[in-house]
């Protein structure tokens, strides 16, 4: 079973995210990491490959330095990678990103496309659904379990009450949640061999992309402003001298919360 | 100018009723019709939509599109996207609002891609002025508040729970039955089973009060103290509110004391309840990312320097194993007295 895993490079949450006021694009001078959710997707792809054979291809859209995130996925064990990178793609919204990823996915054959549930920066969680629609294959999102028999998938989608089990033939687009597995750390050997694995960097021309569908200008959404929220002010803090609970209860009653 | 008018709310069922986020969206939509025109319509999908129609009308939906089909009994993106596309074709709205839940997100993503619509996700505010619609979206773990517009009409947005008030304004809705042909491709994924081991659970996104426990709770057994406080607070909230839910930090989930659906934070759920009580949670940035838009935060932690206190409206430095049961008792006493 050949698997494509779509990954994104995101800013580290520990670093404060900033948008450039001139373009409302992400200031990428801060520390970047492989989107934490995508580690679960990469791990799941590797487990499927280990059980059923096949190739794992990483697909990423991002700036040139997104090679760091891509190399991490390769170091975990993916076989090869495609990075779509072009200044014309800067400022693409979730829809444009889905278009680019779908076009990149049309350039090779796969049985499954895996995504992390969402990115920790834009946090839309909508790219998997949009990619599935563009590719014309079923979407199964927020999965906590994926089993494969031949070309049939049995998956669990997490719900508040428990889960819903679905059966679906490949090809399909899946997104996975934290908890589906425990992502491996890249080994030293993995990190070394990742440097030699094929990483194909493609620009807009190489993929034959329609430039009216990508980039800041053609985005179907516009950012008007971005600001940091008013920092929450620390309120009252009291030492518990045996009356702590009573004081909380007084506070809650006073604020009409109970 | 577009001649598209009105707002279509894509209903989300929850335990045989409409989810709160749907009722909140209908309520908010009513206030926007001045600028984007009417009507407020709702599309309800399921095996039997009759109860949803009545409820949508009670909250002021002037028109309700219904799709009754066994294929719509349990959520699947395929037939749900087909149905919403049919509702959009019928209603020709200027704005489409979906729930910010996983289901709503999948529908919105599919619709946006199919119809080429601007997609605005997880919004916490929506304003309209002479046709221009502006939304607010907290992102990067709540560290940035972004104001956005879509360049398409209609636009489609997903709404975060607990962002808008929920008010009844009963009308007799006009009911329009949709006839939707599902494509074979849409039905490729089949539902095998629905497991409801946590049936009746108050969903974290919809809860008006959340009591969350961290590593400081000490053990899975001790979570009974957290649950007891949630139960007591839940019983104390006014009727029609969804009540109180228990949540956990990632440290707790990683330790196996609670399962992943309980996790709040960057790799868990994003919640905005009226009251969030953090017990034995240090307040790491990844945890705060999921809860810092709560209206009121109370923290109980034995470390006076725990970062959680910097975002707490009320903090008690103390041992939660003492303070939490005492608080449960306080709430019980006050309820009995009132
Ligand atoms: C990529 C990434 C994603 C992450 N995503 C999430 C996420 O989604 N959600 C999340 O929560 N975390 C997340 N984390 C983890 C986060 O960084 C913290 O490690 C985690 O939140 C800590 O959980 P905690 O506060 O329960 O535990 P700790 O940090 O260990 O804090 C325990 C607290 O309990 C207090 N305490 C102990 N005993 C008592 C007592 N008897 N009475 C009162 N107080 C007591 C201590 O003083 C301490 O402050 C993520 C981390 C990374 C790197």
Short mmCIF file of N, CA and C in Angstrom, two decimals, chain A residues 68 134 164 174 207:
data_model
loop_
_atom_site.label_atom_id
_atom_site.label_comp_id
_atom_site.label_asym_id
_atom_site.label_seq_id
_atom_site.Cartn_x
_atom_site.Cartn_y
_atom_site.Cartn_z
N UNK A 68 13.52 21.29 6.54
CA UNK A 68 13.82 20.78 7.88
C UNK A 68 12.71 19.84 8.37
N UNK A 134 -11.17 17.63 -3.83
CA UNK A 134 -10.50 17.91 -5.11
C UNK A 134 -10.03 16.63 -5.79
N UNK A 164 -17.10 6.17 15.97
CA UNK A 164 -17.88 5.58 14.90
C UNK A 164 -16.90 4.77 14.06
N UNK A 174 -7.22 10.38 4.79
CA UNK A 174 -7.46 10.19 6.21
C UNK A 174 -6.75 11.28 7.02
N UNK A 207 4.93 22.03 -11.52
CA UNK A 207 3.67 21.33 -11.26
C UNK A 207 2.58 21.77 -12.22
#
